[in-house]
Coordinates of C-alpha atoms and ligand atoms in Angstrom, one line a residue:
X205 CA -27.6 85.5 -38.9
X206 CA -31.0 84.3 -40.1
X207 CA -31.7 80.9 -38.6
X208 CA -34.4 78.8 -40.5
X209 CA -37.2 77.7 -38.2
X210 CA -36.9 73.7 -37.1
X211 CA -40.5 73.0 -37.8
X212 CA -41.9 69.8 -37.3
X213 CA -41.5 67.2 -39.3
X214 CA -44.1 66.3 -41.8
X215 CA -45.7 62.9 -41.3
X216 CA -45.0 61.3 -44.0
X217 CA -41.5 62.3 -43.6
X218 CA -41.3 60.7 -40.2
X219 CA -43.9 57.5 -41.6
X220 CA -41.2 57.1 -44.3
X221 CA -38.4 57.0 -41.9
X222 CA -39.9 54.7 -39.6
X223 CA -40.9 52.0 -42.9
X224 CA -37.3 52.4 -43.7
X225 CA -36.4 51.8 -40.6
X226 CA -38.6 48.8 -40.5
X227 CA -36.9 47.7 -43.8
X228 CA -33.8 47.7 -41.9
X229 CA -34.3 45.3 -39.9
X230 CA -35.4 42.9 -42.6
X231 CA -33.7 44.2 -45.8
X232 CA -30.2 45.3 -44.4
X233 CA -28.7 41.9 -42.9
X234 CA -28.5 40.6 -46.0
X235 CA -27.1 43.5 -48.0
X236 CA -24.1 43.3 -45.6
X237 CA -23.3 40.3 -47.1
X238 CA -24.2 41.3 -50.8
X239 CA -23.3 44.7 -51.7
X240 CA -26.4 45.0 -54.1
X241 CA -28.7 45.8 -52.3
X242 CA -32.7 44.8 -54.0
X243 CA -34.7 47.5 -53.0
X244 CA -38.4 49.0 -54.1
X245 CA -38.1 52.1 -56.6
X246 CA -42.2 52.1 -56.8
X247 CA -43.4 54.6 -55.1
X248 CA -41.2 57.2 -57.4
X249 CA -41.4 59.9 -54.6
X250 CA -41.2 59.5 -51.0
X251 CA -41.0 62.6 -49.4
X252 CA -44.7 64.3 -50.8
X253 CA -47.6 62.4 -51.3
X254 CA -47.8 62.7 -55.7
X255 CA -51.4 61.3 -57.6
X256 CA -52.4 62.0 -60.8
X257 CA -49.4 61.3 -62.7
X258 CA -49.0 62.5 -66.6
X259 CA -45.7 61.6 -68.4
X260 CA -44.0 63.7 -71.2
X261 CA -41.0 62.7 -73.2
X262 CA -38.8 66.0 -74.4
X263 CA -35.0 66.0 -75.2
X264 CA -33.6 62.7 -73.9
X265 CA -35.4 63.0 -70.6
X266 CA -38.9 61.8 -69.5
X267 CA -41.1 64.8 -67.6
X268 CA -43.4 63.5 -64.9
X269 CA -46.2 66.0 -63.9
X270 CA -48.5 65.3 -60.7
X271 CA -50.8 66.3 -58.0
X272 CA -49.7 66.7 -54.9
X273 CA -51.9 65.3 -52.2
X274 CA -51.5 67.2 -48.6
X275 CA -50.3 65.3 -45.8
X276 CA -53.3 64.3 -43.6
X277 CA -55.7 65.2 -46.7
X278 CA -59.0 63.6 -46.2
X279 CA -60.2 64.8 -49.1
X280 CA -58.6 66.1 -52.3
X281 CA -56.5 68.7 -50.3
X282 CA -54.1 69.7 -53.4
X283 CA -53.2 72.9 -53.8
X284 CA -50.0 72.5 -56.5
X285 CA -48.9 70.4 -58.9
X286 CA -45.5 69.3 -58.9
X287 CA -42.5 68.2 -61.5
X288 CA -40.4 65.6 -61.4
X289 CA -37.8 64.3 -64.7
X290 CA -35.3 61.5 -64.9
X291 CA -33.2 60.2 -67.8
X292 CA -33.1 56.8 -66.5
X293 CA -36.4 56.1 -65.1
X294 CA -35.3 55.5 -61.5
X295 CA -33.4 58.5 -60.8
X296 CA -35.8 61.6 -60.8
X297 CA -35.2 65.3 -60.2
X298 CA -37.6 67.4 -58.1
X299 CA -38.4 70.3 -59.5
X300 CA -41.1 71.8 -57.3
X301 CA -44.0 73.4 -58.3
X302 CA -44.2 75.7 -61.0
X303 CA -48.1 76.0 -61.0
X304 CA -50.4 76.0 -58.0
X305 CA -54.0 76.9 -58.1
X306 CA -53.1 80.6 -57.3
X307 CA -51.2 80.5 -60.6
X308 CA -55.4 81.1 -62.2
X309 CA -56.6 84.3 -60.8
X310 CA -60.2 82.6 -61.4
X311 CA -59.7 79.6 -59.4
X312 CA -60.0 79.0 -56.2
X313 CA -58.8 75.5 -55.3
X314 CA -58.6 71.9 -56.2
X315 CA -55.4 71.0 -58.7
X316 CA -56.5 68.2 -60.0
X317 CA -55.3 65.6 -62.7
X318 CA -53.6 67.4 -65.8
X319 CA -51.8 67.0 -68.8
X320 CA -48.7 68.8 -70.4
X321 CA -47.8 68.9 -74.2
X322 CA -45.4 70.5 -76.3
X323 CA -45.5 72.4 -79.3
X324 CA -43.7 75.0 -81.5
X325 CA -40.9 75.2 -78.5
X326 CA -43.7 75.9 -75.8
X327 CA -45.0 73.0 -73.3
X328 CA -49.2 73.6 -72.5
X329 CA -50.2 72.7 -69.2
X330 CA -54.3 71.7 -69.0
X331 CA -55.7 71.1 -65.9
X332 CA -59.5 71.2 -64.2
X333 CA -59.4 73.7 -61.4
X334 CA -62.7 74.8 -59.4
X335 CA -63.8 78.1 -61.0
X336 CA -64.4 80.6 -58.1
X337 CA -67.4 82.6 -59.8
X338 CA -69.4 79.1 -60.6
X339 CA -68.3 76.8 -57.7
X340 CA -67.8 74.2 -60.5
X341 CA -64.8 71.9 -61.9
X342 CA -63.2 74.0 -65.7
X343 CA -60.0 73.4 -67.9
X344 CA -57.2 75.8 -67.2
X345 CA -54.1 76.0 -69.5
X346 CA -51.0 77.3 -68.4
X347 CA -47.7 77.7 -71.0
X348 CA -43.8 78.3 -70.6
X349 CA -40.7 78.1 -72.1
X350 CA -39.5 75.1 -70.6
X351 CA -40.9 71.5 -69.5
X352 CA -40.2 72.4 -66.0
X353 CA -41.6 76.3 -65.7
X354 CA -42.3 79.0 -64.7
X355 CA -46.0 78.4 -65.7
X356 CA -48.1 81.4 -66.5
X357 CA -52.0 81.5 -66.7
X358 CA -52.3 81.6 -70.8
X359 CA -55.7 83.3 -71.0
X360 CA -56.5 84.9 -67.5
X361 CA -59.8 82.8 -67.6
X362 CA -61.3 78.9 -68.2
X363 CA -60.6 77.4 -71.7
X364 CA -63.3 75.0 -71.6
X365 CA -65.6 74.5 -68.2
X366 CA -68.3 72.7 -68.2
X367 CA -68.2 70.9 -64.5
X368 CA -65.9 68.2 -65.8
X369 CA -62.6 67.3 -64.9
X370 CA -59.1 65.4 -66.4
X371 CA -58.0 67.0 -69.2
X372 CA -56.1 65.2 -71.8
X373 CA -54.5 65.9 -75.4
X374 CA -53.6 64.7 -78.1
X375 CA -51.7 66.3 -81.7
X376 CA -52.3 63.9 -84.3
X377 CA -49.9 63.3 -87.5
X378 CA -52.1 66.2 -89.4
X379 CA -51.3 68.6 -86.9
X380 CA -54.8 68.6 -85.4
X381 CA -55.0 68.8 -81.4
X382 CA -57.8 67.5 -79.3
X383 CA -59.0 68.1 -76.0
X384 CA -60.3 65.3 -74.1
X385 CA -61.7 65.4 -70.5
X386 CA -64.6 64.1 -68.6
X387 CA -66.6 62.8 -65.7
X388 CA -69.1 61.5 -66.0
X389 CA -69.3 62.2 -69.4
X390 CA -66.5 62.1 -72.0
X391 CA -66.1 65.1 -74.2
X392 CA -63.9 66.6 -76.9
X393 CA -63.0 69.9 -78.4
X394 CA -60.3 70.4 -81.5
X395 CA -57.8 73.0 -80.6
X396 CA -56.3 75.5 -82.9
X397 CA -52.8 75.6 -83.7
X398 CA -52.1 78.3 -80.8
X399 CA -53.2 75.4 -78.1
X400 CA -55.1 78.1 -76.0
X401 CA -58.2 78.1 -77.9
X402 CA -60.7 76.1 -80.0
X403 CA -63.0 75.5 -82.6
X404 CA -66.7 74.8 -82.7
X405 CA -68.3 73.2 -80.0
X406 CA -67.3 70.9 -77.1
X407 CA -68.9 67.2 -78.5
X408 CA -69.8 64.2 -76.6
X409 CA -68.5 60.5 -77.1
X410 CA -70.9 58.4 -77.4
X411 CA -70.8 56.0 -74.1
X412 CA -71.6 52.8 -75.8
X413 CA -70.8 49.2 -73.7
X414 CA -69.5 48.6 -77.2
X415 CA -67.2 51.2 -76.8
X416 CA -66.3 51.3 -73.1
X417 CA -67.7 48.1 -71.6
X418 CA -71.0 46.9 -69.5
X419 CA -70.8 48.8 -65.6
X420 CA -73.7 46.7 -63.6
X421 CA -75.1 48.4 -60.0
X422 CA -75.6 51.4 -61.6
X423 CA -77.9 52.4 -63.9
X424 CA -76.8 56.6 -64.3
X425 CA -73.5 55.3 -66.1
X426 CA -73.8 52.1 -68.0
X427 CA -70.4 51.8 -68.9
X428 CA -67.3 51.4 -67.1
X429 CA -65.7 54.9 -68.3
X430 CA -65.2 56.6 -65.4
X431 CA -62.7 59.4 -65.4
X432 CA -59.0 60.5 -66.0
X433 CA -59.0 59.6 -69.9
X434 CA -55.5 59.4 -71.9
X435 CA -55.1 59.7 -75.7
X436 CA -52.6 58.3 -77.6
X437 CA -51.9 56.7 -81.3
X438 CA -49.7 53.7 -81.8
X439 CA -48.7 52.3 -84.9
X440 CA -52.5 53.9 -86.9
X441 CA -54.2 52.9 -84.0
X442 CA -55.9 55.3 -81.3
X443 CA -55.8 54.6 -77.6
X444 CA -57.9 55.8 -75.1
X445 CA -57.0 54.4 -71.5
X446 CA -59.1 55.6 -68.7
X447 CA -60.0 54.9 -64.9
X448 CA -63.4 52.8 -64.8
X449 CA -65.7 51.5 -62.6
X450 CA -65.9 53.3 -59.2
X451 CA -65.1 52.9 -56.6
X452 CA -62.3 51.2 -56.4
X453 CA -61.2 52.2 -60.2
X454 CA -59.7 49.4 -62.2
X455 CA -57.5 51.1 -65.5
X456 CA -59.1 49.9 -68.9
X457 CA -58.6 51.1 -72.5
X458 CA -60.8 51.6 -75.8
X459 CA -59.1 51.6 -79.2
X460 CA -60.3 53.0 -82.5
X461 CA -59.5 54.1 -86.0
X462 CA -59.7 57.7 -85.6
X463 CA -59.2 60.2 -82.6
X464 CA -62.8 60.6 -82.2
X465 CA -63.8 56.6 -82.6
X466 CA -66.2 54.7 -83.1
X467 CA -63.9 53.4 -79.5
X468 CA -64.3 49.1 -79.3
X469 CA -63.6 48.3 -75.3
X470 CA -60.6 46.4 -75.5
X471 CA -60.4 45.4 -71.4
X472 CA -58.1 45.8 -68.3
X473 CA -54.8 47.3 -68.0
X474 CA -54.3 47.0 -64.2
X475 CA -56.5 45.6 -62.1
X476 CA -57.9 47.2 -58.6
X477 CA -54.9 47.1 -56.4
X478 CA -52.9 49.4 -54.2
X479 CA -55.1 50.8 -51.0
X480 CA -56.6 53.8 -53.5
X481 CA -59.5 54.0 -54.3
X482 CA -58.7 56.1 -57.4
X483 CA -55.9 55.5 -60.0
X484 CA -54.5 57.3 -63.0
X485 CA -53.3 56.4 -66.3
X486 CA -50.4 58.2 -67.7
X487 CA -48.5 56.2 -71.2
X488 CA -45.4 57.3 -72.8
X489 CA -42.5 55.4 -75.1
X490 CA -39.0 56.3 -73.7
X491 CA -35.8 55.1 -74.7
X492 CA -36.8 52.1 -76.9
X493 CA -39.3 51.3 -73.7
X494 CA -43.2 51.7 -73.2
X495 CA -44.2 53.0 -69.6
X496 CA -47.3 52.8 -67.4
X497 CA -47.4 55.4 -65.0
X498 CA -50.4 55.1 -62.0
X499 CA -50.8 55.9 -58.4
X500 CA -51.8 53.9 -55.4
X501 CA -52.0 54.6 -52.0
X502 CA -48.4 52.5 -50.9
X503 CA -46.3 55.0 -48.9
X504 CA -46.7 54.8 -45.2
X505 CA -50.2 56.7 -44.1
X506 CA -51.3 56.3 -47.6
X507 CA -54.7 56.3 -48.9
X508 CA -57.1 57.4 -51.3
X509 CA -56.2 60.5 -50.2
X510 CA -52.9 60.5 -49.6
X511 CA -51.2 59.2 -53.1
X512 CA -48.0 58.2 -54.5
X513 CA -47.1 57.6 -58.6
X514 CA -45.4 54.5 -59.6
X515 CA -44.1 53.4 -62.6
X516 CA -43.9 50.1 -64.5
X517 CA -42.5 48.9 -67.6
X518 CA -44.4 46.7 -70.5
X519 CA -44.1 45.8 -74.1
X520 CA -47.5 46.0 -76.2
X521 CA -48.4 42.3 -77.7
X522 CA -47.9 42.0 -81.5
X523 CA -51.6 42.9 -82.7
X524 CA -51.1 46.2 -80.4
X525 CA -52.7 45.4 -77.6
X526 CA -52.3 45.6 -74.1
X527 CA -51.5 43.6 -71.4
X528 CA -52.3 43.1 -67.7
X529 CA -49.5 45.4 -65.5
X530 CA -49.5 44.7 -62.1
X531 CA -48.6 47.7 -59.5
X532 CA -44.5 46.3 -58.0
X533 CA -42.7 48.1 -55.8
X534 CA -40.1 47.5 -57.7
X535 CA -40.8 49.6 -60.0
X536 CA -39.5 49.5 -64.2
X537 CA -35.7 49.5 -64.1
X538 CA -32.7 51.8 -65.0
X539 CA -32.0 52.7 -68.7
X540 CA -28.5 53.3 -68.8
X541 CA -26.0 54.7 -65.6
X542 CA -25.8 57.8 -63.7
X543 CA -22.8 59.4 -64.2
X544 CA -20.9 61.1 -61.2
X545 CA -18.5 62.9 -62.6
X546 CA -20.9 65.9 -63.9
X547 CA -22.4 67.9 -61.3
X548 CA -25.8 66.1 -60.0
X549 CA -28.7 68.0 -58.2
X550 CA -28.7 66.8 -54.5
X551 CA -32.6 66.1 -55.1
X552 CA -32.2 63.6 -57.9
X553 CA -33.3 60.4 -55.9
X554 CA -33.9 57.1 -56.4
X555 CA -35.2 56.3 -52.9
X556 CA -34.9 58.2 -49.7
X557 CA -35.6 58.3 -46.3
X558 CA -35.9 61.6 -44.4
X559 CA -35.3 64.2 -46.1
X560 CA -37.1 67.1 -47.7
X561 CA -36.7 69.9 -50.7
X562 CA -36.9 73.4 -50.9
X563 CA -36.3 76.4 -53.2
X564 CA -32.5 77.1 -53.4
X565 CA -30.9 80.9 -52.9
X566 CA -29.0 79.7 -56.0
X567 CA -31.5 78.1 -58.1
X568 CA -33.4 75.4 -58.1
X569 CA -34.3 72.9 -55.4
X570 CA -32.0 71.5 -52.4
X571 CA -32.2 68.6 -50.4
X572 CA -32.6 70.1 -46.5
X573 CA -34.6 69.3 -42.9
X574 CA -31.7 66.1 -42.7
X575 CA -31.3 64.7 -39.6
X576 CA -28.8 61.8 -38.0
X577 CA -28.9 58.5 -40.3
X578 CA -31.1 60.4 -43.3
X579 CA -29.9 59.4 -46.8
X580 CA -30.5 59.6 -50.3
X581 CA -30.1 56.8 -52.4
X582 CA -29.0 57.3 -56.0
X583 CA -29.1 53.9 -58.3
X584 CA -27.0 52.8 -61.0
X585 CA -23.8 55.2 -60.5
X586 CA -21.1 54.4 -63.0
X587 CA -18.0 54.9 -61.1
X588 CA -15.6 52.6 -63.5
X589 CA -12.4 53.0 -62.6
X590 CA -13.2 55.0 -59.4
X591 CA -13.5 59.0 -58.3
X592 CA -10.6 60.3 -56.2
X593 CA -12.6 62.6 -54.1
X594 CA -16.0 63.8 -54.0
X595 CA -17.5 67.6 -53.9
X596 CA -20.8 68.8 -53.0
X597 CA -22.7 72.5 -52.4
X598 CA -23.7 72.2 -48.8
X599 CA -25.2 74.7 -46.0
X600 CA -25.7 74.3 -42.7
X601 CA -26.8 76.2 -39.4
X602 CA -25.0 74.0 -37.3
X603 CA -21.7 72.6 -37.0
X604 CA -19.8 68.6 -37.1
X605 CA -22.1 67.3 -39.6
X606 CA -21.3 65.1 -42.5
X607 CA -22.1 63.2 -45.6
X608 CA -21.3 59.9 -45.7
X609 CA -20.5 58.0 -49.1
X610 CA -21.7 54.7 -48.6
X611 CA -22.4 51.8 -51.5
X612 CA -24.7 49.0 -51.4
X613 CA -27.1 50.2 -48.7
X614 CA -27.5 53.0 -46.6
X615 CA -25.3 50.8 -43.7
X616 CA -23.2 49.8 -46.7
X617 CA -19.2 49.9 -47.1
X618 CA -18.0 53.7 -46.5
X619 CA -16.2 55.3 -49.7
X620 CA -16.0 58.9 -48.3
X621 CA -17.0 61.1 -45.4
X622 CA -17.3 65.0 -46.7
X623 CA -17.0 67.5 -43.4
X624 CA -19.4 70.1 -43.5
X625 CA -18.9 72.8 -41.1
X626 CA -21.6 75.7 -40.2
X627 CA -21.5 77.9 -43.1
X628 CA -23.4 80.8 -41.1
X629 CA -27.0 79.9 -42.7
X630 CA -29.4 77.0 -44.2
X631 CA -29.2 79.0 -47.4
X632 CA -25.4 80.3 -47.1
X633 CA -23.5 78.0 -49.5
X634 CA -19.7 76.4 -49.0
X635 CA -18.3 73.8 -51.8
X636 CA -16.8 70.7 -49.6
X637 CA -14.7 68.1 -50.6
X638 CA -12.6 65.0 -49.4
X639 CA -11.1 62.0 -50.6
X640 CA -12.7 58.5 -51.8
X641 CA -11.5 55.6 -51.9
X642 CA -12.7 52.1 -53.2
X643 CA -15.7 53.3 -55.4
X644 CA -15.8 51.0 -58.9
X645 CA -18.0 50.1 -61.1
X646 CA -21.3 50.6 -61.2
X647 CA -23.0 50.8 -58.0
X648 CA -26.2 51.9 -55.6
X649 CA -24.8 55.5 -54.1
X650 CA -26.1 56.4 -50.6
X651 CA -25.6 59.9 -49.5
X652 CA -26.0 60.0 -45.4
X653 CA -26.5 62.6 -43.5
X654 CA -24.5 62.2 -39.9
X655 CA -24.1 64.4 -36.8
X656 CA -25.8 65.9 -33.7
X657 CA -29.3 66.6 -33.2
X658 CA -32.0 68.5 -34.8
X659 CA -30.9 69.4 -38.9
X660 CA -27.8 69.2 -40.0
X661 CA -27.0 69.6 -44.0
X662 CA -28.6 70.8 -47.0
X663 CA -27.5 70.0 -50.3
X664 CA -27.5 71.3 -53.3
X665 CA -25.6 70.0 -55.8
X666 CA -23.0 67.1 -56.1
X667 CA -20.1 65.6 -58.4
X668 CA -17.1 63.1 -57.8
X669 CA -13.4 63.5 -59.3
X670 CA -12.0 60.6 -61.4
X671 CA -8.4 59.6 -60.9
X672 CA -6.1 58.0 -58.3
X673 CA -7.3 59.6 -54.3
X674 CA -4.7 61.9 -53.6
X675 CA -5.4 64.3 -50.3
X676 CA -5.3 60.6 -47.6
X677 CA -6.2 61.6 -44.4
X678 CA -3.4 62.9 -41.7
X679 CA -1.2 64.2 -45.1
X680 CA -1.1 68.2 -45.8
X681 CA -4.2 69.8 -47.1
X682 CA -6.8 69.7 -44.3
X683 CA -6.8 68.4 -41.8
X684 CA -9.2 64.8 -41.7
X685 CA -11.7 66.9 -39.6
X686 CA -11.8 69.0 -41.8
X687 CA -12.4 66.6 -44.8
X688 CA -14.5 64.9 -43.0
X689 CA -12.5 62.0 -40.9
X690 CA -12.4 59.6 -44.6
X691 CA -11.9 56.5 -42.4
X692 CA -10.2 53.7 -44.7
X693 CA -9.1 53.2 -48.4
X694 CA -9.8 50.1 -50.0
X695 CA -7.1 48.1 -51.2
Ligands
FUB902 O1 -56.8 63.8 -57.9 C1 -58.1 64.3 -58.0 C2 -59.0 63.4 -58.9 O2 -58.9 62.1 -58.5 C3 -58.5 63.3 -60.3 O3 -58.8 64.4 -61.1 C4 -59.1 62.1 -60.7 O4 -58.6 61.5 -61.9 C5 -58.8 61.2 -59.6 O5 -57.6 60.6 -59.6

């Protein structure tokens, strides 16, 4: 039997466990008493460190692409970049990393902030990368089939590099793409149809106060543009939101008639907050919404450094401009329900505390490293008239574990208790299920992990069963060991 090593935890694992359990102590008393439990979505992940974030909208679902800052990185120390999606905005899928610097045979490290676009079926991912040969910052682009990878290298060498970073484009109506990037300087190329190459010359924009505001204290850049530009068109007019100023970065925008200006600096978006001294603009319409992605340094042991990508939700005035967002950690909220009755990855998560993900033998990502009192919470579960029992792909090394089903909190009323015996392996897979009782409505799901010591479940995947509970404890069909010990029905 192959027995996974118990490394140690990561800190920011153990960081977020002890804030959460911090929160107890404050938040929990009262969600005893109201089953609702009001609790921060902002920062969207807990369980890596995630900066740089860049939004895509494809097929019902929004696509969040990040960096991923190392734990205990004290400077840049990002080797991957990650993907997440959701359908709802608070409930979002981990989907690992499908590019990494050692994706570019020519690079050598740094994955800084990108950008991912879609066209004729394929989705482009540009990022700045340090090329190994010159020692200096250039524009990868990577391409797959799907929004969420594999990513291949497209060209086997720099599309653009220059020494700049933050690549971001744009496909206006006509068809015609554009490359934006820059630091300190802000550049453009037009792409050709094919997205992996270009035509005539990388240009300047001119960096006019007019254009991007008056920076005083320093008189190599005049204006406030400092980095991490993001091009969009709304309603005939074109947006360019950037970081400026440094350092700390405040997020301001430019508008202007056409994709290549003349840009008027139109002012702040969000103003310096959050313990970072960097943020990142990412803007996308979902759902009937508009969304302001960023990151700040809010998780426990964050920094500039160490990073995390929230999310928050606006409306544009009537003349199309902007206003002032404010970093919450409450984050935008749901669109719609999640429903439980189709099979749900174990690492779609509204808010967590303790666990980790990993590559699946069967696919895809599971939750794993649980330990005693770990959970998951998932928000906005539509249970209407109420599941009968509950069923979930689990693994486990070790034996007299469980997943609790608990509603309102993480300490809130118990619905279900799912067994899960040792299945011979972390990565050797058993479907569970047992019985629930007294799940209506729409409610906060926690999933919580209980046993001995050390690790005790992964999970892969999970769905409940609508209708009437049927199997009660004590009755033929398992014993309630077995089924996990389901300790009451409601009434
Ligand atoms: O994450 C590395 C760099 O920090 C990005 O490329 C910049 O936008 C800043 O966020």
């Amino acid at each position: 039997m192959r027995r996974r090593p118990q490394p140690t935890r990561t800190r920011l694992t153990r960081a977020v466990a002890w804030a959460a359990s911090l929160l107890l102590a404050f938040v929990l008393a009262p969600a005893a008493v109201y089953p609702t439990e009001a609790r921060a979505d902002n920062p969207i992940v807990q369980h890596v460190y995630t900066a740089d974030p860049a939004p895509l909208v494809h097929d019902g679902r929004v696509y969040l692409y990040t960096g991923h800052d190392e734990d205990n990185s004290t400077n840049y120390t990002m080797k991957e970049w990650r993907v997440w999606s959701s359908a709802d905005m608070v409930n979002w899928t981990d989907h690992g990393s499908p590019l990494s610097v050692a994706s570019f045979s020519w690079a050598s490290a740094n994955a800084w902030a990108g950008q991912v676009v879609g066209r004729n079926g394929k989705f482009y991912w540009y990022v700045p990368t340090t090329e190994r040969a010159t020692g200096r910052m250039a524009i990868g682009v990577a391409v797959s089939d799907s929004p969420t990878g594999p990513f291949r290298d497209a060209l086997g060498h720099p599309l653009v590099g220059n020494g700049e970073i933050d690549p971001t484009v744009f496909i206006d109506d006509d068809g015609q793409a554009y490359l934006y990037w820059g630091n300190p300087n802000l550049w453009y190329v037009r792409l050709n149809a094919d997205m992996i190459s270009y035509s005539g010359s990388p240009a300047k924009i001119p960096l006019t106060t007019a254009g991007f505001g008056t920076r005083t204290g320093d008189p190599n850049r005049p204006t406030l543009f400092e980095e991490g530009p993001w091009v969009y068109k709304r309603g005939g007019l074109y947006y360019i939101v950037y970081a400026a100023k440094c350092c700390s970065e405040f997020i301001a925008y430019s508008t202007a008639p056409g994709p290549t200006g003349p840009w008027t600096y139109r002012g702040t978006i969000m103003p310096t907050q959050g313990s970072s001294f960097t943020n990142h603009p990412g803007i996308v319409d979902f759902k009937g919404n508009s969304y302001f992605f960023y990151h700040n340094g809010a998780l426990p042991g964050g920094s500039g450094y160490t990073r995390s990508v929230g999310v928050e939700k606006f409306s544009y005035n009537p003349d199309g401009t902007i206003p002032t967002i404010n970093m919450t950690s409450t984050g935008a909220p749901q669109v719609g329900t999640l429903d439980p009755y189709i099979r749900q990855e174990a690492e779609t998560i509204a808010w967590e505390s303790g666990i980790e993900t990993e590559p699946s033998s069967e696919g895809g990502r599971n939750v794993g490293y649980t330990e005693n009192g770990d959970y998951i919470k998932v928000k906005g579960v539509a249970f209407g008239a109420g599941p009968s029992s509950f069923t979930a792909r689990v693994a486990s090394a070790t034996g007299g574990s469980a997943i609790e089903l608990r509603l309102g909190g993480p300490n809130g009323t118990v619905v279900g208790r799912c067994g899960v015996p040792n299945t011979g392996g972390w990565q050797t897979w058993t479907t569970v299920s047992c019985p629930v009782g007294g799940a209506t409505g729409t409610q906060d799901l926690y999933l919580r992990f209980v046993g001995g010591s050390g690790y005790l479940v992964n999970a892969d995947w999970w769905r409940f069963t609508a209708g009437a509970p049927t199997a009660l404890p004590g009755r033929p069909g398992g014993s309630p060991r077995e089924r996990g010990g389901f300790p009451r029905l409601a009434p």
